[in-house]
């Protein structure tokens, strides 16, 4: 007789609701990482779920020493920087910008639409990359690989790996960034390196995480336990769920923050 030992799942140690607030010029954001209860989550500095109408946006502003990852859910953003780089990203598209030694850029919605909705993640850079030249990685929705661990579960692999599918994005700080869409009554296990810190940000529906089935709701940040477990169990029950799972290798280096910068 053969016995299979079930792998222990990481659990949820904190759940924080992201309330909408004003940001930029006429923009509204739900701040996840970066709010007082979650000042930072090494190596992550900030995560915003943004909603911008056609008259709002984020005019010229500086970044230095970290990466900004813009992932569009609805609408289009036009971006432009002082070095002449510009372009437009739309639903499902990704811009992974390494600010490095410093950059001034703007992100503004395309005027022909009603709103732009998406996520922006800030990832700290290790000290050896703090002063690198600014760089971009941009992927259209169709260029981001998907994993389908079972029928009714689709994972966009923005960074890292999921169920044998690997992202095309190069990460200077080892990072996984997964966009999960799950139909109701599904169960999956996602592998996570044992040393990574991580969290789940719920966009829609309800999900039940870990062996104790912690119930996660829309617009909540659910921080994962740091117990060395190499998997997290995620279930849906009576409704679909849409969320991102983000995890990375802590840098354990000093962070200097002023406001959101």
mmCIF file of C-alpha atoms in Angstrom:
data_model
loop_
_atom_site.group_PDB
_atom_site.id
_atom_site.type_symbol
_atom_site.label_atom_id
_atom_site.label_comp_id
_atom_site.label_asym_id
_atom_site.label_seq_id
_atom_site.Cartn_x
_atom_site.Cartn_y
_atom_site.Cartn_z
ATOM 1 C CA UNK A 1 0.000 0.000 0.000
ATOM 2 C CA UNK A 2 1.310 3.455 -0.951
ATOM 3 C CA UNK A 3 0.559 6.572 1.054
ATOM 4 C CA UNK A 4 0.831 10.080 -0.409
ATOM 5 C CA UNK A 5 1.528 12.820 2.077
ATOM 6 C CA UNK A 6 -0.436 16.009 1.425
ATOM 7 C CA UNK A 7 1.776 19.082 1.166
ATOM 8 C CA UNK A 8 1.095 21.742 3.752
ATOM 9 C CA UNK A 9 -0.148 24.984 2.254
ATOM 10 C CA UNK A 10 0.870 28.468 3.215
ATOM 11 C CA UNK A 11 -1.792 30.245 5.219
ATOM 12 C CA UNK A 12 -3.084 33.825 5.327
ATOM 13 C CA UNK A 13 -1.680 35.909 8.198
ATOM 14 C CA UNK A 14 -3.298 39.272 7.413
ATOM 15 C CA UNK A 15 -6.195 40.612 5.324
ATOM 16 C CA UNK A 16 -6.396 44.338 4.548
ATOM 17 C CA UNK A 17 -9.152 46.106 2.615
ATOM 18 C CA UNK A 18 -7.912 48.606 0.006
ATOM 19 C CA UNK A 19 -10.165 51.653 0.145
ATOM 20 C CA UNK A 20 -10.379 53.998 -2.829
ATOM 21 C CA UNK A 21 -8.436 57.276 -2.598
ATOM 22 C CA UNK A 22 -7.443 60.157 -4.883
ATOM 23 C CA UNK A 23 -4.061 59.997 -6.618
ATOM 24 C CA UNK A 24 -2.342 61.751 -9.533
ATOM 25 C CA UNK A 25 -4.567 64.106 -11.550
ATOM 26 C CA UNK A 26 -8.181 62.979 -11.285
ATOM 27 C CA UNK A 27 -7.261 59.336 -10.694
ATOM 28 C CA UNK A 28 -8.694 56.981 -8.083
ATOM 29 C CA UNK A 29 -6.619 54.141 -6.638
ATOM 30 C CA UNK A 30 -7.099 51.302 -4.197
ATOM 31 C CA UNK A 31 -3.684 51.021 -2.524
ATOM 32 C CA UNK A 32 -2.707 47.549 -1.406
ATOM 33 C CA UNK A 33 0.981 47.322 -0.492
ATOM 34 C CA UNK A 34 2.063 50.835 0.531
ATOM 35 C CA UNK A 35 -0.842 51.750 2.815
ATOM 36 C CA UNK A 36 -0.155 52.216 6.560
ATOM 37 C CA UNK A 37 -1.094 48.622 7.489
ATOM 38 C CA UNK A 38 1.210 47.268 4.758
ATOM 39 C CA UNK A 39 3.960 49.884 4.517
ATOM 40 C CA UNK A 40 6.001 47.581 2.297
ATOM 41 C CA UNK A 41 6.351 43.857 1.814
ATOM 42 C CA UNK A 42 9.986 43.206 0.903
ATOM 43 C CA UNK A 43 10.778 43.182 -2.005
ATOM 44 C CA UNK A 44 7.517 44.973 -2.929
ATOM 45 C CA UNK A 45 7.031 48.677 -2.272
ATOM 46 C CA UNK A 46 3.533 49.321 -3.590
ATOM 47 C CA UNK A 47 0.550 47.854 -5.431
ATOM 48 C CA UNK A 48 -2.272 50.063 -6.703
ATOM 49 C CA UNK A 49 -5.491 49.102 -8.436
ATOM 50 C CA UNK A 50 -6.163 52.254 -10.463
ATOM 51 C CA UNK A 51 -9.230 53.704 -12.153
ATOM 52 C CA UNK A 52 -8.672 56.760 -14.332
ATOM 53 C CA UNK A 53 -11.274 58.527 -16.460
ATOM 54 C CA UNK A 54 -10.315 60.107 -19.781
ATOM 55 C CA UNK A 55 -9.640 63.491 -18.142
ATOM 56 C CA UNK A 56 -7.377 62.127 -15.403
ATOM 57 C CA UNK A 57 -4.001 60.425 -15.330
ATOM 58 C CA UNK A 58 -0.474 60.563 -13.980
ATOM 59 C CA UNK A 59 1.412 63.526 -15.525
ATOM 60 C CA UNK A 60 5.236 63.810 -15.516
ATOM 61 C CA UNK A 61 6.729 62.307 -12.346
ATOM 62 C CA UNK A 62 10.084 60.742 -11.375
ATOM 63 C CA UNK A 63 11.098 57.239 -10.307
ATOM 64 C CA UNK A 64 14.467 55.888 -9.210
ATOM 65 C CA UNK A 65 15.861 52.694 -7.715
ATOM 66 C CA UNK A 66 12.959 50.327 -8.364
ATOM 67 C CA UNK A 67 10.759 48.842 -11.100
ATOM 68 C CA UNK A 68 7.178 49.757 -11.975
ATOM 69 C CA UNK A 69 4.979 47.062 -13.503
ATOM 70 C CA UNK A 70 1.794 48.304 -15.189
ATOM 71 C CA UNK A 71 -0.761 45.633 -16.075
ATOM 72 C CA UNK A 72 -3.897 46.812 -17.859
ATOM 73 C CA UNK A 73 -7.289 45.237 -17.176
ATOM 74 C CA UNK A 74 -9.511 47.647 -19.137
ATOM 75 C CA UNK A 75 -8.926 50.660 -21.378
ATOM 76 C CA UNK A 76 -5.641 52.042 -22.679
ATOM 77 C CA UNK A 77 -2.729 54.018 -21.246
ATOM 78 C CA UNK A 78 -0.290 56.130 -23.223
ATOM 79 C CA UNK A 79 3.147 56.408 -21.660
ATOM 80 C CA UNK A 80 6.064 58.673 -22.526
ATOM 81 C CA UNK A 81 9.394 59.461 -20.871
ATOM 82 C CA UNK A 82 12.050 62.162 -21.065
ATOM 83 C CA UNK A 83 14.347 59.893 -23.113
ATOM 84 C CA UNK A 84 11.854 59.649 -25.964
ATOM 85 C CA UNK A 85 10.342 56.240 -25.231
ATOM 86 C CA UNK A 86 6.568 56.170 -25.731
ATOM 87 C CA UNK A 87 3.766 53.789 -26.555
ATOM 88 C CA UNK A 88 0.259 52.581 -25.733
ATOM 89 C CA UNK A 89 -0.804 49.530 -23.742
ATOM 90 C CA UNK A 90 -4.349 48.135 -23.718
ATOM 91 C CA UNK A 91 -6.407 45.418 -22.013
ATOM 92 C CA UNK A 92 -4.208 42.541 -20.830
ATOM 93 C CA UNK A 93 -0.958 44.254 -21.911
ATOM 94 C CA UNK A 94 2.090 44.673 -19.696
ATOM 95 C CA UNK A 95 4.816 47.281 -19.261
ATOM 96 C CA UNK A 96 7.736 46.316 -16.979
ATOM 97 C CA UNK A 97 9.821 49.464 -16.488
ATOM 98 C CA UNK A 98 13.169 49.418 -14.701
ATOM 99 C CA UNK A 99 13.708 52.980 -13.470
ATOM 100 C CA UNK A 100 17.264 52.264 -12.345
ATOM 101 C CA UNK A 101 19.310 55.463 -12.022
ATOM 102 C CA UNK A 102 16.247 57.609 -12.707
ATOM 103 C CA UNK A 103 13.506 58.442 -15.164
ATOM 104 C CA UNK A 104 10.731 61.008 -15.563
ATOM 105 C CA UNK A 105 7.634 59.731 -17.317
ATOM 106 C CA UNK A 106 3.894 60.202 -17.681
ATOM 107 C CA UNK A 107 1.015 57.715 -17.907
ATOM 108 C CA UNK A 108 -2.215 59.110 -19.327
ATOM 109 C CA UNK A 109 -5.423 57.433 -20.521
ATOM 110 C CA UNK A 110 -6.362 57.429 -24.203
ATOM 111 C CA UNK A 111 -8.967 60.194 -24.571
ATOM 112 C CA UNK A 112 -11.368 58.193 -26.757
ATOM 113 C CA UNK A 113 -12.297 55.813 -23.920
ATOM 114 C CA UNK A 114 -14.359 56.072 -20.760
ATOM 115 C CA UNK A 115 -11.729 54.835 -18.275
ATOM 116 C CA UNK A 116 -8.445 53.010 -17.776
ATOM 117 C CA UNK A 117 -8.382 50.273 -15.127
ATOM 118 C CA UNK A 118 -5.386 48.206 -14.100
ATOM 119 C CA UNK A 119 -2.707 47.365 -11.562
ATOM 120 C CA UNK A 120 0.657 48.971 -10.901
ATOM 121 C CA UNK A 121 3.233 47.120 -8.833
ATOM 122 C CA UNK A 122 6.497 48.618 -7.551
ATOM 123 C CA UNK A 123 9.383 46.169 -7.005
ATOM 124 C CA UNK A 124 12.536 47.186 -5.169
ATOM 125 C CA UNK A 125 15.849 46.679 -6.965
ATOM 126 C CA UNK A 126 18.870 45.081 -5.273
ATOM 127 C CA UNK A 127 21.724 47.467 -4.567
ATOM 128 C CA UNK A 128 23.793 46.252 -7.528
ATOM 129 C CA UNK A 129 20.995 47.305 -9.929
ATOM 130 C CA UNK A 130 19.940 50.577 -8.275
ATOM 131 C CA UNK A 131 21.888 52.735 -10.739
ATOM 132 C CA UNK A 132 21.412 50.728 -13.939
ATOM 133 C CA UNK A 133 20.247 52.404 -17.134
ATOM 134 C CA UNK A 134 16.434 52.653 -17.431
ATOM 135 C CA UNK A 135 14.992 49.774 -19.441
ATOM 136 C CA UNK A 136 11.601 48.500 -20.611
ATOM 137 C CA UNK A 137 9.998 45.136 -21.214
ATOM 138 C CA UNK A 138 6.607 45.350 -22.925
ATOM 139 C CA UNK A 139 4.313 42.459 -23.777
ATOM 140 C CA UNK A 140 0.946 42.460 -25.479
ATOM 141 C CA UNK A 141 -1.791 40.314 -23.967
ATOM 142 C CA UNK A 142 -1.341 37.672 -26.682
ATOM 143 C CA UNK A 143 2.382 37.428 -25.871
ATOM 144 C CA UNK A 144 1.873 36.581 -22.175
ATOM 145 C CA UNK A 145 1.827 32.775 -21.733
ATOM 146 C CA UNK A 146 -1.047 30.968 -20.023
ATOM 147 C CA UNK A 147 -1.199 27.869 -17.864
ATOM 148 C CA UNK A 148 -4.395 25.817 -17.663
ATOM 149 C CA UNK A 149 -3.887 23.405 -14.754
ATOM 150 C CA UNK A 150 -7.503 22.225 -15.187
ATOM 151 C CA UNK A 151 -10.656 23.158 -17.033
ATOM 152 C CA UNK A 152 -12.046 26.397 -15.637
ATOM 153 C CA UNK A 153 -8.695 27.674 -14.297
ATOM 154 C CA UNK A 154 -6.521 30.002 -16.399
ATOM 155 C CA UNK A 155 -3.267 31.508 -15.142
ATOM 156 C CA UNK A 156 -1.538 34.340 -17.013
ATOM 157 C CA UNK A 157 2.140 33.966 -16.177
ATOM 158 C CA UNK A 158 3.290 37.585 -16.080
ATOM 159 C CA UNK A 159 6.510 36.725 -14.221
ATOM 160 C CA UNK A 160 7.942 33.503 -12.852
ATOM 161 C CA UNK A 161 6.413 30.088 -13.422
ATOM 162 C CA UNK A 162 3.093 28.334 -12.946
ATOM 163 C CA UNK A 163 2.230 24.701 -13.703
ATOM 164 C CA UNK A 164 5.138 24.246 -16.097
ATOM 165 C CA UNK A 165 4.642 27.541 -17.966
ATOM 166 C CA UNK A 166 7.402 30.177 -17.693
ATOM 167 C CA UNK A 167 7.189 33.937 -18.257
ATOM 168 C CA UNK A 168 9.266 35.764 -20.858
ATOM 169 C CA UNK A 169 9.998 38.631 -18.444
ATOM 170 C CA UNK A 170 13.498 39.050 -16.991
ATOM 171 C CA UNK A 171 13.341 39.886 -13.277
ATOM 172 C CA UNK A 172 16.339 41.510 -11.574
ATOM 173 C CA UNK A 173 14.618 40.814 -8.256
ATOM 174 C CA UNK A 174 13.375 37.189 -8.406
ATOM 175 C CA UNK A 175 9.597 37.620 -8.724
ATOM 176 C CA UNK A 176 6.466 35.688 -9.604
ATOM 177 C CA UNK A 177 3.355 37.559 -10.781
ATOM 178 C CA UNK A 178 0.359 35.412 -11.709
ATOM 179 C CA UNK A 179 -3.125 36.478 -12.840
ATOM 180 C CA UNK A 180 -5.608 33.757 -11.838
ATOM 181 C CA UNK A 181 -9.152 33.382 -13.151
ATOM 182 C CA UNK A 182 -11.042 30.477 -11.572
ATOM 183 C CA UNK A 183 -14.549 29.230 -12.212
ATOM 184 C CA UNK A 184 -16.614 28.230 -9.182
ATOM 185 C CA UNK A 185 -15.999 24.898 -7.424
ATOM 186 C CA UNK A 186 -12.332 24.595 -8.401
ATOM 187 C CA UNK A 187 -9.203 23.765 -6.371
ATOM 188 C CA UNK A 188 -5.589 24.396 -7.374
ATOM 189 C CA UNK A 189 -2.183 24.308 -5.730
ATOM 190 C CA UNK A 190 0.412 26.873 -6.752
ATOM 191 C CA UNK A 191 4.095 26.245 -6.061
ATOM 192 C CA UNK A 192 6.097 29.070 -4.468
ATOM 193 C CA UNK A 193 9.831 28.987 -3.634
ATOM 194 C CA UNK A 194 10.238 28.449 0.096
ATOM 195 C CA UNK A 195 12.204 31.681 0.641
ATOM 196 C CA UNK A 196 9.725 33.976 -1.149
ATOM 197 C CA UNK A 197 7.383 36.375 0.626
ATOM 198 C CA UNK A 198 4.043 36.839 -1.072
ATOM 199 C CA UNK A 199 0.446 37.992 -1.120
ATOM 200 C CA UNK A 200 -2.807 37.649 -3.036
ATOM 201 C CA UNK A 201 -4.780 40.687 -4.190
ATOM 202 C CA UNK A 202 -8.437 39.893 -4.875
ATOM 203 C CA UNK A 203 -10.019 41.641 -7.859
ATOM 204 C CA UNK A 204 -13.387 39.893 -8.020
ATOM 205 C CA UNK A 205 -15.389 37.157 -6.295
ATOM 206 C CA UNK A 206 -14.310 35.012 -3.358
ATOM 207 C CA UNK A 207 -11.451 32.552 -2.898
ATOM 208 C CA UNK A 208 -10.546 30.265 -0.018
ATOM 209 C CA UNK A 209 -6.838 30.027 0.738
ATOM 210 C CA UNK A 210 -4.827 27.483 2.662
ATOM 211 C CA UNK A 211 -5.776 24.355 4.573
ATOM 212 C CA UNK A 212 -7.991 26.443 6.885
ATOM 213 C CA UNK A 213 -9.785 27.960 3.847
ATOM 214 C CA UNK A 214 -9.341 31.633 4.731
ATOM 215 C CA UNK A 215 -12.059 33.541 2.854
ATOM 216 C CA UNK A 216 -10.701 36.308 0.618
ATOM 217 C CA UNK A 217 -12.960 39.055 -0.787
ATOM 218 C CA UNK A 218 -12.603 41.603 -3.605
ATOM 219 C CA UNK A 219 -10.171 44.505 -3.020
ATOM 220 C CA UNK A 220 -8.500 42.773 -0.070
ATOM 221 C CA UNK A 221 -4.761 42.055 0.192
ATOM 222 C CA UNK A 222 -4.083 38.658 1.744
ATOM 223 C CA UNK A 223 -0.494 38.229 2.969
ATOM 224 C CA UNK A 224 0.927 34.712 2.916
ATOM 225 C CA UNK A 225 2.664 33.039 5.855
ATOM 226 C CA UNK A 226 6.475 32.889 5.785
ATOM 227 C CA UNK A 227 6.805 29.339 7.064
ATOM 228 C CA UNK A 228 8.884 27.797 4.271
ATOM 229 C CA UNK A 229 5.937 25.939 2.741
ATOM 230 C CA UNK A 230 6.377 25.579 -1.026
ATOM 231 C CA UNK A 231 2.744 25.608 -2.092
ATOM 232 C CA UNK A 232 -0.480 27.524 -1.559
ATOM 233 C CA UNK A 233 -3.869 25.876 -1.916
ATOM 234 C CA UNK A 234 -6.634 28.003 -3.455
ATOM 235 C CA UNK A 235 -10.314 27.074 -3.814
ATOM 236 C CA UNK A 236 -13.498 28.576 -5.146
ATOM 237 C CA UNK A 237 -16.935 27.482 -4.010
ATOM 238 C CA UNK A 238 -20.180 29.158 -5.057
ATOM 239 C CA UNK A 239 -18.740 31.894 -7.304
ATOM 240 C CA UNK A 240 -15.919 32.657 -9.720
ATOM 241 C CA UNK A 241 -12.776 34.474 -8.600
ATOM 242 C CA UNK A 242 -10.205 36.761 -10.218
ATOM 243 C CA UNK A 243 -7.021 37.622 -8.338
ATOM 244 C CA UNK A 244 -3.283 38.104 -8.683
ATOM 245 C CA UNK A 245 -0.713 36.125 -6.726
ATOM 246 C CA UNK A 246 2.565 38.014 -6.308
ATOM 247 C CA UNK A 247 5.671 36.739 -4.536
ATOM 248 C CA UNK A 248 9.390 37.440 -4.541
ATOM 249 C CA UNK A 249 12.776 36.988 -2.909
ATOM 250 C CA UNK A 250 13.227 39.480 -0.032
ATOM 251 C CA UNK A 251 16.246 41.755 -0.510
ATOM 252 C CA UNK A 252 16.715 42.488 3.215
ATOM 253 C CA UNK A 253 18.225 45.860 2.336
ATOM 254 C CA UNK A 254 17.395 49.324 3.744
ATOM 255 C CA UNK A 255 14.390 51.062 2.160
ATOM 256 C CA UNK A 256 14.097 54.854 2.079
ATOM 257 C CA UNK A 257 10.514 55.942 1.454
ATOM 258 C CA UNK A 258 8.836 59.350 1.477
ATOM 259 C CA UNK A 259 5.096 59.168 0.898
ATOM 260 C CA UNK A 260 4.582 56.738 -1.987
ATOM 261 C CA UNK A 261 8.126 57.309 -3.375
#
